[in-house]
CSV table of C-alpha atoms and ligand atoms in Angstrom, one decimal:
chain,number,residue,atom,x,y,z
A,1,MET,CA,118.0,65.3,120.9
A,2,TYR,CA,115.4,65.8,118.0
A,3,ALA,CA,116.6,69.4,117.6
A,4,LYS,CA,120.2,68.2,117.2
A,5,LEU,CA,119.2,65.5,114.8
A,6,ILE,CA,117.3,67.9,112.6
A,7,GLU,CA,120.1,70.4,112.8
A,8,TYR,CA,122.4,67.7,111.5
A,9,ALA,CA,120.1,66.8,108.7
A,10,GLU,CA,119.7,70.4,107.7
A,11,ARG,CA,123.4,71.1,107.6
A,12,ALA,CA,124.3,67.8,106.0
A,13,SER,CA,121.7,68.3,103.2
A,14,PHE,CA,123.4,71.5,102.2
A,15,ARG,CA,126.5,69.6,101.1
A,16,PHE,CA,124.5,68.0,98.4
A,17,PRO,CA,123.2,69.4,95.1
A,18,PRO,CA,119.9,71.3,95.5
A,19,GLU,CA,117.6,68.6,94.2
A,20,ARG,CA,119.2,66.0,96.6
A,21,ALA,CA,119.1,68.5,99.5
A,22,ARG,CA,115.4,69.1,98.9
A,23,ARG,CA,114.7,65.4,98.7
A,24,MET,CA,116.7,64.7,101.9
A,25,LEU,CA,114.8,67.3,103.9
A,26,GLY,CA,111.6,66.2,102.2
A,27,MET,CA,112.1,62.6,103.5
A,28,MET,CA,111.8,63.9,107.1
A,29,PRO,CA,108.7,62.2,108.6
A,30,ASP,CA,106.0,64.7,109.7
A,31,ALA,CA,106.0,63.2,113.2
A,32,LEU,CA,109.8,63.9,113.5
A,33,LEU,CA,109.3,67.5,112.4
A,34,LYS,CA,106.5,68.0,115.0
A,35,ARG,CA,108.7,66.5,117.8
A,36,MET,CA,111.6,68.7,116.8
A,37,GLN,CA,109.3,71.8,116.8
A,38,ALA,CA,108.0,70.9,120.3
A,39,ALA,CA,111.6,70.4,121.6
A,40,ARG,CA,112.7,73.7,120.2
A,41,PHE,CA,109.6,75.4,121.5
A,42,ARG,CA,110.3,74.2,125.1
A,43,GLN,CA,113.9,75.2,124.8
A,44,THR,CA,112.9,78.7,123.7
A,45,VAL,CA,110.4,79.1,126.6
A,46,ARG,CA,113.0,78.1,129.2
A,47,LEU,CA,115.6,80.4,127.7
A,48,VAL,CA,113.3,83.5,127.7
A,49,ALA,CA,112.0,82.7,131.2
A,50,GLU,CA,115.6,82.6,132.4
A,51,ARG,CA,117.2,85.5,130.6
A,52,SER,CA,114.7,88.0,129.2
A,53,PRO,CA,113.4,90.6,131.7
A,54,PHE,CA,110.2,91.1,129.6
A,55,TYR,CA,109.2,87.4,129.6
A,56,ARG,CA,110.4,86.8,133.2
A,57,GLU,CA,108.1,89.6,134.4
A,58,GLU,CA,105.2,88.6,132.2
A,59,PHE,CA,105.4,85.0,133.3
A,60,ARG,CA,105.6,86.1,137.0
A,61,ARG,CA,102.6,88.4,136.6
A,62,ARG,CA,100.5,85.7,134.9
A,63,GLY,CA,101.7,82.9,137.1
A,64,ILE,CA,103.1,80.9,134.2
A,65,ASP,CA,105.6,78.2,135.2
A,66,ALA,CA,108.0,77.9,132.2
A,67,ARG,CA,108.9,74.3,133.1
A,68,ALA,CA,105.3,73.3,132.7
A,69,VAL,CA,104.9,74.9,129.3
A,70,ARG,CA,105.1,72.2,126.5
A,71,ARG,CA,103.0,73.7,123.7
A,72,PRO,CA,101.9,77.2,122.7
A,73,GLU,CA,98.4,76.6,124.1
A,74,ASP,CA,99.9,76.1,127.5
A,75,LEU,CA,100.5,79.9,127.5
A,76,GLY,CA,96.8,80.6,127.4
A,77,ASP,CA,96.0,84.0,126.0
A,78,PHE,CA,99.6,85.3,126.4
A,79,TYR,CA,101.0,86.7,123.2
A,80,THR,CA,103.9,89.1,122.4
A,81,THR,CA,102.9,92.3,120.4
A,82,GLY,CA,104.8,94.9,118.4
A,83,GLU,CA,103.5,97.3,121.1
A,84,ASP,CA,105.4,95.3,123.8
A,85,LEU,CA,108.6,95.7,121.7
A,86,ARG,CA,108.1,99.4,121.4
A,87,ARG,CA,107.0,100.0,125.0
A,88,CYS,CA,109.6,97.9,126.7
A,89,GLY,CA,112.5,98.3,124.3
A,90,ALA,CA,114.4,95.6,122.5
A,91,GLU,CA,116.8,95.2,125.4
A,92,ALA,CA,114.1,93.8,127.6
A,93,PHE,CA,113.9,90.8,125.2
A,94,LEU,CA,117.6,90.0,125.0
A,95,THR,CA,118.8,86.6,126.0
A,96,GLY,CA,122.3,86.8,124.6
A,97,ARG,CA,124.9,89.1,123.1
A,98,PRO,CA,123.8,90.6,119.8
A,99,ASP,CA,126.1,91.1,116.8
A,100,THR,CA,123.7,93.2,114.7
A,101,ALA,CA,120.3,94.9,114.6
A,102,PHE,CA,117.6,95.9,112.2
A,103,GLU,CA,114.5,98.1,112.5
A,104,THR,CA,111.0,98.2,111.2
A,105,THR,CA,109.1,101.5,111.1
A,106,GLY,CA,105.6,102.7,110.3
A,107,THR,CA,102.8,100.8,111.9
A,108,THR,CA,100.6,102.9,114.2
A,109,SER,CA,103.5,104.7,115.8
A,110,PRO,CA,106.6,106.8,114.7
A,111,VAL,CA,108.7,104.8,117.2
A,112,PRO,CA,110.7,102.1,115.3
A,113,LYS,CA,110.8,98.5,116.5
A,114,ARG,CA,114.4,97.4,117.0
A,115,VAL,CA,115.3,93.8,116.7
A,116,PHE,CA,118.7,92.2,117.6
A,117,PHE,CA,120.4,89.1,116.2
A,118,SER,CA,123.7,87.2,116.2
A,119,ASN,CA,125.9,86.3,113.3
A,120,ARG,CA,125.1,82.6,113.9
A,121,GLU,CA,121.4,83.4,113.4
A,122,LEU,CA,122.2,85.4,110.3
A,123,ARG,CA,124.1,82.4,108.8
A,124,ASP,CA,121.2,80.1,109.7
A,125,VAL,CA,118.6,82.4,108.1
A,126,GLY,CA,120.8,82.6,105.0
A,127,ARG,CA,120.9,78.9,104.8
A,128,SER,CA,117.1,78.4,105.0
A,129,GLY,CA,116.6,81.3,102.6
A,130,ALA,CA,118.9,79.6,100.2
A,131,ILE,CA,116.7,76.4,100.2
A,132,GLY,CA,113.8,78.6,99.1
A,133,LEU,CA,115.8,80.4,96.4
A,134,ARG,CA,117.3,77.1,95.1
A,135,ASN,CA,113.8,75.8,94.8
A,136,LEU,CA,113.0,78.8,92.6
A,137,GLY,CA,116.0,77.9,90.4
A,138,LEU,CA,118.7,80.2,91.7
A,139,ARG,CA,122.1,78.5,90.9
A,140,ARG,CA,125.8,79.2,91.3
A,141,GLY,CA,126.1,80.5,87.7
A,142,ASP,CA,123.4,83.2,88.1
A,143,ARG,CA,124.0,86.9,88.5
A,144,VAL,CA,121.9,88.8,91.0
A,145,ILE,CA,121.5,92.5,91.4
A,146,SER,CA,119.4,93.6,94.4
A,147,ALA,CA,117.7,97.0,94.7
A,148,PHE,CA,116.5,96.3,98.3
A,149,ASP,CA,116.7,99.4,100.5
A,150,SER,CA,119.5,98.8,102.9
A,151,SER,CA,118.7,101.4,105.5
A,152,PHE,CA,118.2,99.4,108.7
A,153,TRP,CA,116.2,96.9,106.7
A,154,VAL,CA,116.8,93.2,107.3
A,155,SER,CA,116.2,91.8,103.8
A,156,PRO,CA,119.4,92.9,102.1
A,157,ALA,CA,121.5,91.3,104.8
A,158,THR,CA,119.6,88.0,104.8
A,159,ALA,CA,119.5,87.8,101.0
A,160,ARG,CA,123.3,88.4,100.8
A,161,GLU,CA,123.8,85.5,103.2
A,162,SER,CA,121.7,83.2,101.0
A,163,PHE,CA,123.6,84.2,97.9
A,164,ARG,CA,126.8,83.3,99.7
A,165,TYR,CA,125.5,79.8,100.3
A,166,ILE,CA,124.4,79.4,96.7
A,167,GLY,CA,127.7,80.9,95.5
A,168,CYS,CA,126.1,83.1,92.8
A,169,PHE,CA,127.4,86.5,91.7
A,170,HIS,CA,125.7,89.3,93.6
A,171,ALA,CA,125.9,93.2,93.6
A,172,GLU,CA,123.9,95.6,95.8
A,173,ALA,CA,122.4,98.6,94.0
A,174,GLY,CA,120.3,99.8,97.0
A,175,LYS,CA,117.0,101.5,96.3
A,176,ILE,CA,118.1,104.0,93.7
A,177,GLU,CA,116.1,105.6,91.0
A,178,PRO,CA,114.8,102.9,88.5
A,179,ALA,CA,116.3,104.9,85.6
A,180,GLU,CA,119.7,104.9,87.2
A,181,PHE,CA,119.4,101.3,88.1
A,182,TYR,CA,118.5,100.5,84.5
A,183,GLU,CA,121.6,102.2,83.1
A,184,ARG,CA,124.0,100.9,85.7
A,185,ALA,CA,122.7,97.4,86.3
A,186,ARG,CA,122.9,96.3,82.6
A,187,ALA,CA,126.6,96.4,82.7
A,188,TYR,CA,126.6,93.4,85.1
A,189,LYS,CA,124.2,91.4,82.9
A,190,PRO,CA,122.0,90.3,85.9
A,191,ASN,CA,119.6,87.5,85.2
A,192,VAL,CA,117.9,87.7,88.6
A,193,ILE,CA,116.6,91.0,90.0
A,194,PHE,CA,115.6,91.7,93.6
A,195,GLY,CA,113.5,94.7,94.5
A,196,GLU,CA,110.4,95.9,96.5
A,197,PRO,CA,107.1,95.4,94.6
A,198,SER,CA,106.3,99.1,93.9
A,199,TRP,CA,109.9,99.8,92.8
A,200,LEU,CA,109.8,96.8,90.5
A,201,VAL,CA,106.6,98.1,88.9
A,202,ARG,CA,108.3,101.5,88.2
A,203,LEU,CA,111.4,99.7,86.8
A,204,SER,CA,109.2,97.6,84.6
A,205,GLU,CA,107.4,100.7,83.2
A,206,LEU,CA,110.7,102.1,82.2
A,207,VAL,CA,111.9,98.7,80.8
A,208,GLN,CA,108.7,98.5,78.7
A,209,ALA,CA,109.8,101.7,76.9
A,210,ARG,CA,113.5,101.0,76.7
A,211,GLY,CA,113.7,97.3,76.3
A,212,ALA,CA,114.3,94.3,78.6
A,213,TRP,CA,117.2,91.9,78.8
A,214,PRO,CA,116.7,88.2,79.4
A,215,VAL,CA,116.2,87.3,83.1
A,216,LYS,CA,115.5,84.0,84.9
A,217,PHE,CA,113.2,85.5,87.5
A,218,LEU,CA,112.5,88.6,89.6
A,219,PHE,CA,112.1,88.4,93.4
A,220,SER,CA,110.3,90.6,95.8
A,221,GLY,CA,109.1,91.1,99.3
A,222,GLY,CA,108.5,93.7,102.0
A,223,GLU,CA,105.0,94.7,100.8
A,224,ASN,CA,102.0,93.2,99.2
A,225,MET,CA,101.4,93.3,95.5
A,226,THR,CA,98.2,92.9,93.5
A,227,GLU,CA,98.2,90.0,91.0
A,228,GLN,CA,97.4,92.6,88.3
A,229,ALA,CA,100.7,94.5,89.0
A,230,ARG,CA,102.6,91.2,89.1
A,231,SER,CA,101.3,90.1,85.7
A,232,ARG,CA,102.4,93.5,84.2
A,233,VAL,CA,105.9,93.1,85.5
A,234,GLU,CA,106.0,89.5,84.4
A,235,SER,CA,104.8,90.3,80.8
A,236,VAL,CA,107.4,93.1,80.5
A,237,TRP,CA,110.3,90.8,81.5
A,238,ARG,CA,108.8,87.6,80.1
A,239,ALA,CA,109.8,86.0,83.4
A,240,PRO,CA,108.1,85.1,86.6
A,241,LEU,CA,108.1,87.4,89.7
A,242,TYR,CA,108.2,85.5,93.0
A,243,MET,CA,107.3,86.9,96.4
A,244,SER,CA,108.4,86.2,99.9
A,245,TYR,CA,106.6,86.8,103.1
A,246,GLY,CA,108.4,87.9,106.3
A,247,GLN,CA,108.9,90.5,109.0
A,248,THR,CA,112.0,92.2,110.5
A,249,GLU,CA,111.0,90.7,113.9
A,250,ALA,CA,111.2,87.2,112.3
A,251,PHE,CA,114.6,88.0,110.7
A,252,GLY,CA,113.3,88.2,107.2
A,253,ALA,CA,111.4,85.6,105.2
A,254,MET,CA,109.2,83.1,106.9
A,255,GLY,CA,107.8,81.8,103.7
A,256,VAL,CA,108.7,81.9,100.0
A,257,GLU,CA,106.6,81.2,96.9
A,258,CYS,CA,107.4,78.3,94.5
A,259,ALA,CA,106.9,78.2,90.8
A,260,GLU,CA,103.2,77.7,91.4
A,261,GLN,CA,102.9,81.2,93.0
A,262,ASP,CA,100.1,79.7,95.1
A,263,GLY,CA,100.9,80.8,98.7
A,264,TYR,CA,104.2,80.8,100.6
A,265,HIS,CA,106.1,77.6,101.5
A,266,ARG,CA,106.5,78.2,105.2
A,267,ASN,CA,109.6,77.6,107.3
A,268,ASP,CA,108.4,75.1,109.9
A,269,LEU,CA,112.0,74.3,110.9
A,270,ASN,CA,112.6,77.7,112.4
A,271,TYR,CA,109.1,79.0,113.3
A,272,PHE,CA,106.1,77.6,115.1
A,273,PHE,CA,103.1,79.1,113.4
A,274,GLU,CA,99.6,79.5,114.8
A,275,VAL,CA,96.5,81.3,113.5
A,276,ARG,CA,94.8,83.4,116.2
A,277,GLY,CA,91.0,83.9,116.1
A,278,ALA,CA,90.5,81.9,112.9
A,279,ASP,CA,87.1,82.3,111.1
A,280,GLY,CA,85.1,79.5,109.5
A,281,ASP,CA,87.5,79.4,106.6
A,282,GLY,CA,90.6,79.3,108.8
A,283,TYR,CA,91.6,82.9,108.3
A,284,GLY,CA,92.9,84.7,111.3
A,285,GLU,CA,96.0,86.6,112.6
A,286,LEU,CA,99.3,84.8,111.9
A,287,VAL,CA,101.2,84.3,115.1
A,288,TYR,CA,104.7,82.8,115.3
A,289,THR,CA,107.3,81.7,117.8
A,290,THR,CA,111.0,81.7,116.8
A,291,LEU,CA,112.5,78.3,117.4
A,292,ASP,CA,116.2,78.7,117.1
A,293,ARG,CA,117.0,82.2,118.3
A,294,ASP,CA,119.4,82.8,121.2
A,295,VAL,CA,119.7,86.6,121.1
A,296,MET,CA,116.1,87.8,121.0
A,297,PRO,CA,113.6,85.0,120.7
A,298,LEU,CA,110.0,85.9,120.4
A,299,LEU,CA,107.1,83.8,121.8
A,300,ARG,CA,103.8,83.8,120.0
A,301,TYR,CA,104.5,87.1,118.3
A,302,ARG,CA,101.4,88.7,116.7
A,303,SER,CA,102.2,89.5,113.1
A,304,THR,CA,99.0,91.5,112.6
A,305,ASP,CA,98.7,89.9,109.1
A,306,VAL,CA,95.6,87.9,108.3
A,307,THR,CA,96.1,84.6,106.5
A,308,ARG,CA,95.5,80.9,106.9
A,309,MET,CA,97.6,77.7,107.0
A,310,VAL,CA,97.5,75.6,103.9
A,311,GLU,CA,98.1,72.0,104.8
A,312,GLU,CA,97.3,70.4,101.4
A,313,PRO,CA,100.5,69.5,99.6
A,314,CYS,CA,101.5,71.9,96.8
A,315,ARG,CA,101.5,70.9,93.2
A,316,CYS,CA,105.2,71.6,93.1
A,317,GLY,CA,105.9,68.8,95.5
A,318,PHE,CA,108.1,70.9,97.8
A,319,PHE,CA,108.2,69.3,101.3
A,320,LEU,CA,107.2,72.4,103.2
A,321,ASN,CA,103.5,73.3,103.7
A,322,ARG,CA,102.2,76.8,103.0
A,323,ILE,CA,100.8,80.0,104.4
A,324,GLY,CA,98.1,81.5,102.2
A,325,LYS,CA,98.4,84.8,100.5
A,326,ILE,CA,98.1,87.7,103.1
A,327,ARG,CA,94.6,89.0,103.1
A,328,ALA,CA,94.8,92.1,105.2
A,329,ARG,CA,96.5,93.7,108.2
A,330,CYS,CA,94.7,93.6,111.6
A,331,ASP,CA,95.8,97.0,112.6
A,332,GLU,CA,95.5,100.1,110.4
A,333,MET,CA,99.0,99.9,109.1
A,334,VAL,CA,99.2,99.8,105.3
A,335,VAL,CA,102.2,98.7,103.3
A,336,CYS,CA,102.2,100.4,99.9
A,337,GLY,CA,104.3,102.2,97.4
A,338,MET,CA,104.6,105.1,99.9
A,339,GLY,CA,106.2,102.8,102.5
A,340,ASN,CA,104.8,101.5,105.8
A,341,VAL,CA,102.2,104.0,106.7
A,342,GLY,CA,99.8,104.3,109.6
A,343,PRO,CA,97.4,107.0,110.9
A,344,TRP,CA,100.2,108.9,112.7
A,345,VAL,CA,101.9,109.7,109.3
A,346,PHE,CA,98.8,111.4,107.9
A,347,ALA,CA,98.1,113.2,111.1
A,348,GLU,CA,101.6,114.6,110.9
A,349,LEU,CA,101.2,115.5,107.2
A,350,LEU,CA,98.0,117.5,108.0
A,351,ARG,CA,99.5,119.3,111.0
A,352,GLY,CA,100.3,122.5,109.1
A,353,ALA,CA,97.2,122.6,106.9
A,354,SER,CA,95.0,125.2,108.6
A,355,ALA,CA,91.9,124.6,106.5
A,356,ALA,CA,91.8,120.9,107.3
A,357,SER,CA,89.5,119.7,110.2
A,358,ALA,CA,90.4,116.9,112.5
A,359,GLU,CA,88.2,114.5,110.4
A,360,TRP,CA,90.2,112.8,107.7
A,361,GLN,CA,90.7,109.4,106.2
A,362,ALA,CA,93.5,108.0,104.0
A,363,VAL,CA,92.3,105.5,101.3
A,364,VAL,CA,94.9,103.4,99.4
A,365,THR,CA,93.8,102.2,96.0
A,366,SER,CA,95.8,101.0,93.0
A,367,ASP,CA,95.3,101.6,89.3
A,368,GLY,CA,97.1,98.3,88.6
A,369,ARG,CA,100.4,100.0,88.1
A,370,ARG,CA,101.0,102.1,91.1
A,371,ASP,CA,99.3,102.8,94.5
A,372,LEU,CA,97.2,105.9,94.9
A,373,VAL,CA,96.9,107.4,98.4
A,374,GLU,CA,93.9,109.7,98.6
A,375,LEU,CA,93.8,111.8,101.7
A,376,ARG,CA,90.1,112.7,102.2
A,377,VAL,CA,89.9,115.7,104.5
A,378,GLU,CA,86.8,117.4,105.8
A,379,THR,CA,86.8,121.2,105.5
A,380,GLN,CA,84.4,124.1,105.6
A,381,ASP,CA,86.0,125.5,102.5
A,382,LEU,CA,86.0,123.0,99.7
A,383,ALA,CA,88.1,125.5,97.6
A,384,ALA,CA,90.9,124.9,100.0
A,385,GLN,CA,91.7,121.5,98.5
A,386,HIS,CA,94.8,122.9,96.6
A,387,SER,CA,96.2,124.7,99.6
A,388,ILE,CA,95.8,121.6,101.8
A,389,GLU,CA,97.5,119.4,99.2
A,390,ALA,CA,100.4,121.9,98.9
A,391,ALA,CA,100.8,121.9,102.7
A,392,VAL,CA,100.7,118.1,102.8
A,393,LEU,CA,103.3,117.7,100.1
A,394,ALA,CA,105.6,120.3,101.7
A,395,ALA,CA,105.3,118.4,105.0
A,396,LEU,CA,106.0,115.1,103.2
A,397,ARG,CA,109.2,116.6,101.7
A,398,GLU,CA,110.3,118.1,105.0
A,399,ARG,CA,109.4,115.5,107.6
A,400,PHE,CA,109.4,112.1,105.8
A,401,PRO,CA,112.4,111.9,103.5
A,402,ASP,CA,111.8,108.2,102.8
A,403,PHE,CA,108.2,108.7,101.7
A,404,TRP,CA,109.3,111.7,99.7
A,405,LYS,CA,111.9,109.7,97.9
A,406,ASN,CA,109.4,107.1,97.0
A,407,HIS,CA,107.1,109.9,95.7
A,408,GLU,CA,109.9,111.4,93.6
A,409,MET,CA,110.4,107.9,92.2
A,410,ARG,CA,106.7,107.8,91.4
A,411,LEU,CA,106.2,104.7,93.3
A,412,TYR,CA,102.8,106.1,94.3
A,413,ASP,CA,100.5,109.1,93.9
A,414,LEU,CA,99.4,111.2,96.8
A,415,ARG,CA,96.3,113.4,96.4
A,416,VAL,CA,94.1,115.4,98.7
A,417,ALA,CA,90.3,115.3,98.3
A,418,ALA,CA,88.3,118.0,100.1
A,419,CYS,CA,85.1,116.7,101.7
A,420,PRO,CA,82.2,118.5,103.3
A,421,PRO,CA,81.9,118.4,107.1
A,422,ARG,CA,80.4,115.2,108.6
A,423,SER,CA,80.7,113.2,105.4
A,424,LEU,CA,83.5,110.8,106.5
A,425,ARG,CA,82.4,109.4,109.8
A,426,THR,CA,79.7,106.8,109.2
A,427,GLU,CA,80.4,104.8,112.4
A,428,ARG,CA,81.4,105.8,115.9
A,429,LYS,CA,85.0,105.2,115.2
A,430,LEU,CA,86.5,106.7,112.0
A,431,ARG,CA,88.8,104.3,110.4
A,432,ARG,CA,91.8,106.4,109.6
A,433,VAL,CA,93.6,104.3,107.0
A,434,VAL,CA,91.7,102.1,104.6
A,435,ASP,CA,93.3,99.7,102.1
A,436,GLU,CA,91.0,99.3,99.2
A,437,ARG,CA,93.5,97.6,96.9
A,438,GLN,CA,92.2,94.2,95.8
A,439,MET,CA,94.8,91.6,96.3
A,440,LEU,CA,93.5,89.5,93.5
A,441,LEU,CA,94.3,85.9,94.0
A,442,ARG,CA,95.7,84.1,90.9
A,443,ARG,CA,94.0,81.0,92.3
A,444,ALA,CA,91.7,80.8,95.3
A,445,ILE,CA,93.5,79.3,98.2
B,1,ZN,ZN1,104.9,74.8,95.9
């Protein structure tokens, strides 16, 4: 009943102008929101227990009675992981007939995770995304051009659906060369630009030399960004750059910044968030349960992102509470200008480099403009650095067309550094991918 009531309030609010919609949803008492979340959570548990082979089997194995589960804690130490998705296949999670699918690659394995959705879910995601974009000032009269990569990626689809709700003009450029974008996009006079962080940095370098046109704001997501890089983009365009936080598994954005740029306002209507293994400051792994999915719901899905819940109200007054800025990833996957990269990518790049030993480490840094990926490789012959680098670049071009494309667009630099034997391993386990970029917080949260 609460779920229905909230659904009605959500839908009704969209018939009003943005400020009124925001006020209407903002009037929802916290207790009502919590009861709605609990009702939707129970519904989701029952649905997956009934229809998803993966959850049915896991519940049976662990002796979990779905009818007795009322809160996430009732599931004990049971979580869903990306590895479960890869190992069992998306089909084992299905509870309904899908209309569409998206993929997320990288992480610690070359096998992509596939996630299915319905058109109804796409419409709902578009609607909640539109609330966040309206909060940032996107209006019907605006003109958006998006350079999000549309190859199996969820964000162009969900963004398009949000634009439809808002009613603004919108064109898709795809992730093309920034120089080509600059020439072709201008003809549409876009005042809002969507793009991935490293791509926006490259575009802004070009714009600095050739001249900007007036924009209301820029919008980004899909990878992290240093505050230094953000300030550069903002100073070139003389406009704010806002970030969103999400995952393909979650069907895009679970949180969007506001004008304060002080954490992501989280979508408590459609997700139940938890922080797993929180430290003294509340930082731990973000875990979420989808609350209104009927095709491929996920229970307590481990995001592998480290952050904290921010329960203090935001200065902007927006009714949704926040997720802090993402601090790190729990696994060794790194999201950078190269793309989503994990240890397997570098192992593959080094496969044909005969002078390289099995001891190597990839270190991601940033010069404030673009990411630098330094592949440190132990070798008996330090003079082999150039031949190793040539082999790595050849493998990149041959075997990883997406990473090569980003390299050609100068979204990152890739270098090989030859190191003497036994210089890299300082502990028992050699950490293969290290992210040394400092995600400087504009304000400590
Ligand atoms: Zn805010």
